[in-house]
Amino acid sequence: MSDSIDLLQEARDGNRRSLSKLLTLVEEGNPSPVERGTGLSLGITGPPGVGKSSLIGKMIDVWVDRGESVAVLAVDPSSPRSGGALLGDRMRMTNADSSDLVFIITLETRKHPGGLMDCLTPMVDILSECSWENIVIETVGAGQSEIRVVAFADRILLVDGPDRGDIIQAEKAGIMELADLIVINKSDLPEAERAAKAVKSGLSVGEDETTPDVLLVSAHSGEGIEEMVDALANTTTSPDRERLRVRERLISAWDSTLLTSNELENTLQELEKGSITLQEAVDCIRKEG
Amino acid sequence: MRIVVAKPGLDGHDRGAKVIARALRDGGHEVIYTGLRRTPEEIVRIVIDEDAAAVGLSSLSGAHSVLIPRVCDGLRDAEINDVIVFAGGIIPEHDRQSLYDVGVRAIFGPGTTSTEILEFLSTLDERSESGEPVGVGEEAGWHW
Ligand code: B12
Ligand SMILES: Nc1nc2c(ncn2[C@@H]2O[C@H](COP(=O)(O)OP(=O)(O)OP(=O)(O)O)[C@@H](O)[C@H]2O)c(=O)[nH]1
Ligand SMILES: [Mg+2]
């Protein structure tokens, strides 16, 4: 702990190496020297390859131009579809690597069988404590576990693409309901406008004033980026979305308790042998937790 | 191990670097690939921010004798002495010794298998556990 307090002090004074060391400590499960829940973050998610990283790269430019700092936590930057662009998040935010106002760090969920919940929130808190003004979490919105990562963010931006397939994926993953703002990226491509219409009409089913906006943007041409950054600053979340996120967070905490339980191996074996029932297994792990 | 795979300079050959990045990842390492055309200063910055234990530099365009030492110097200037630097690509035999002298611990040419690189990395683990120098700012001499 004393280690981490020293590192925090140095990180506050602007030492990047101490900051990254401290974040590693916390990622490895060591206690954080910063009070929990003090930082605010923006979660950016969406189907593989829709341009999340490219957009973040552009958002970084806008923020840096305005003199604001930005830290990015790139979660699992190797999505199944963009297989070719291996670990490509960082490489799409290139302008970032020379500015003192930008800090990017990569996280691998593969290292965290219990999910990222135990480290993500404290990492955001530390970044906030060290005066990083905009804290962004990028995660691929391809399935349940990714949704649970993004549910830890305070605001959620859903990035969708011009393909019908992209939108269907986002819907299937259940991110539509969580998003505070939706953007259709690649507006330079012909199908984008139609995609935006489709998403809008899908959303207006249960229409009220808290329905998220849908904007058209392009990370390539730069269209709509400033508007998006401004819209994000002004967006508020709705009680419905907040409740959904709290629910996802609870489920992740629950999963994490299960997956990191000392009884897990044992219980699995007993189940396999058929010597206990599923209900008994649940009871056993709950007692232990 | 947390490893940055980087392409310094204007060299546009990224096939090898990607092959290596993937191989290391499949070998159980955490890999951060920088993409093309990074300056030595940017690479040093990425190593710091990502808290990497090692950096692998890929060079096929002939600029290795200029760019690789700059990364090594940059790391030492920032007092990052324990980070391991290794390299690959088209680096002729007669240029290698001077790179070892500035702290590069291994150089892998065309046809290198991932098994060989993974072996190198586990040797590093053994060496650092027994306190032998491996970092860019530690005593030069040993190389793969
Ligand atoms: C494919 C290729 C291209 C492609 C590149 C496509 C791409 N996106 O990568 C294209 C057509 C674009 C290209 C362009 C050029 N090329 Co070219 N190219 C080649 C070629 C034929 C094969 C390279 C390759 O992809 N090999 C396959 C990969 C898997 O192997 P590898 O990169 O060597 O990587 C292995 C190892 O070296 C090692 N490794 C590599 N990096 C790293 C990093 C780490 C950390 C580790 C551990 C290991 C490691 O592990 C890998 C797996 O075994 C080579 C000749 C050759 N046989 O090497 C010339 C070659 C590299 N090109 C050359 C040249 C001159 C050029 C050009 C300047 C113009 C030209 N004459 O064609 C342009 C420059 C482009 C630029 N902006 O840099 C020369 C370089 C000469 C030199 N160094 O003095 C070469 C050697 C050809 C030659 N004999 O003249 N090229
Ligand atoms: N035409 C067009 N292509 C774009 C745009 N934004 C991104 N792309 C391309 O889409 C591909 C994926 O971009 P990324 O930024 O890596 O997408 P991502 O959503 O972060 O991808 P993952 O993190 O792998 O899920 C790249 O080839 C980009 O060049 C855009 O506005 N227009
Ligand atoms: Mg990405």
XYZ file of C-alpha atoms in Angstrom, chain B:
144
model
C 4.973 -10.566 -20.314
C 3.639 -7.229 -21.533
C 5.291 -6.502 -24.869
C 5.104 -3.551 -27.250
C 5.722 -4.472 -30.897
C 6.717 -1.349 -32.773
C 7.554 -0.151 -36.276
C 9.962 2.779 -36.091
C 10.465 5.219 -38.938
C 9.041 5.327 -42.454
C 9.353 1.586 -43.097
C 6.039 0.337 -44.481
C 6.654 -3.425 -44.153
C 4.251 -4.514 -41.453
C 3.607 -8.149 -42.292
C 6.408 -9.523 -40.159
C 5.537 -7.302 -37.184
C 1.924 -8.469 -37.294
C 2.936 -12.108 -37.592
C 5.166 -11.675 -34.562
C 2.537 -9.769 -32.575
C 0.058 -12.548 -33.131
C 2.562 -15.291 -32.365
C 3.505 -13.664 -29.070
C -0.116 -13.251 -28.139
C -0.863 -16.871 -28.955
C 2.134 -17.713 -26.802
C 0.337 -16.178 -23.826
C 1.883 -12.705 -23.795
C 0.082 -9.388 -23.720
C 0.924 -7.575 -26.922
C 0.410 -3.965 -27.869
C 1.054 -3.257 -31.538
C 1.849 0.362 -32.366
C 1.097 0.332 -36.072
C 3.363 1.833 -38.739
C 5.576 4.901 -38.768
C 6.315 5.665 -35.168
C 9.111 7.933 -34.036
C 11.559 6.619 -31.433
C 10.125 9.200 -29.001
C 6.595 7.898 -29.533
C 7.738 4.340 -28.985
C 9.402 5.270 -25.702
C 6.194 7.011 -24.642
C 4.085 3.942 -25.463
C 6.419 1.658 -23.498
C 6.075 3.952 -20.483
C 2.309 4.438 -20.652
C 1.596 0.761 -21.186
C 4.006 -0.270 -18.432
C 5.559 -2.783 -20.831
C 8.344 -5.151 -19.814
C 9.766 -5.430 -23.309
C 9.715 -3.809 -26.719
C 10.243 -5.581 -30.039
C 11.305 -3.360 -32.936
C 10.696 -4.419 -36.510
C 12.820 -2.906 -39.264
C 13.072 -3.951 -42.905
C 13.972 -0.741 -44.650
C 17.595 -0.384 -43.665
C 17.224 2.363 -41.064
C 17.862 0.061 -38.100
C 21.303 1.462 -37.257
C 19.815 4.906 -36.698
C 16.380 4.216 -35.246
C 17.002 1.292 -32.907
C 19.800 3.017 -30.923
C 17.524 6.051 -30.586
C 14.843 3.989 -28.921
C 17.449 2.475 -26.578
C 18.837 5.914 -25.697
C 15.348 7.298 -25.208
C 14.508 4.561 -22.748
C 17.708 5.100 -20.775
C 17.209 8.874 -20.772
C 13.793 8.282 -19.225
C 15.481 6.007 -16.684
C 13.645 2.957 -17.992
C 16.585 0.635 -17.520
C 14.833 -2.666 -16.915
C 12.866 -2.812 -20.167
C 14.108 -5.420 -22.649
C 14.741 -4.386 -26.247
C 14.819 -6.903 -29.086
C 14.521 -6.571 -32.829
C 13.710 -8.324 -36.086
C 13.472 -7.825 -39.824
C 16.167 -7.312 -42.446
C 19.230 -6.543 -40.356
C 22.500 -7.682 -41.952
C 24.999 -9.633 -39.862
C 27.634 -6.876 -39.953
C 25.259 -4.357 -38.368
C 24.249 -6.529 -35.458
C 27.147 -6.172 -33.035
C 26.731 -2.411 -32.767
C 23.061 -2.937 -31.903
C 23.944 -5.474 -29.207
C 26.379 -2.901 -27.867
C 23.614 -0.339 -27.329
C 21.483 -2.816 -25.379
C 19.512 -4.895 -27.907
C 19.240 -8.448 -26.544
C 18.205 -10.373 -29.645
C 17.814 -9.922 -33.403
C 15.605 -12.226 -35.458
C 15.817 -12.388 -39.245
C 13.492 -13.745 -41.945
C 12.209 -17.226 -41.342
C 12.329 -16.973 -37.573
C 9.810 -19.293 -35.960
C 7.589 -18.241 -33.098
C 8.988 -21.104 -31.018
C 12.406 -19.480 -31.165
C 11.131 -16.101 -30.031
C 9.108 -17.644 -27.217
C 12.224 -19.540 -26.144
C 14.145 -16.276 -26.050
C 11.453 -14.727 -23.864
C 11.451 -17.569 -21.377
C 15.236 -17.407 -21.200
C 14.810 -13.745 -20.299
C 12.483 -14.709 -17.483
C 15.041 -17.128 -16.121
C 17.820 -14.589 -16.390
C 15.968 -11.805 -14.655
C 14.891 -14.181 -11.892
C 18.521 -15.014 -11.193
C 19.430 -11.319 -11.318
C 21.406 -11.400 -14.549
C 21.248 -8.271 -16.731
C 18.596 -8.195 -19.475
C 17.312 -4.614 -19.499
C 18.383 -1.917 -21.932
C 20.064 0.081 -19.186
C 21.708 -2.903 -17.550
C 25.163 -4.232 -18.335
C 25.512 -5.072 -22.035
C 27.257 -8.244 -23.147
C 24.759 -11.050 -23.089
C 22.554 -11.488 -26.096
C 20.549 -14.310 -27.650
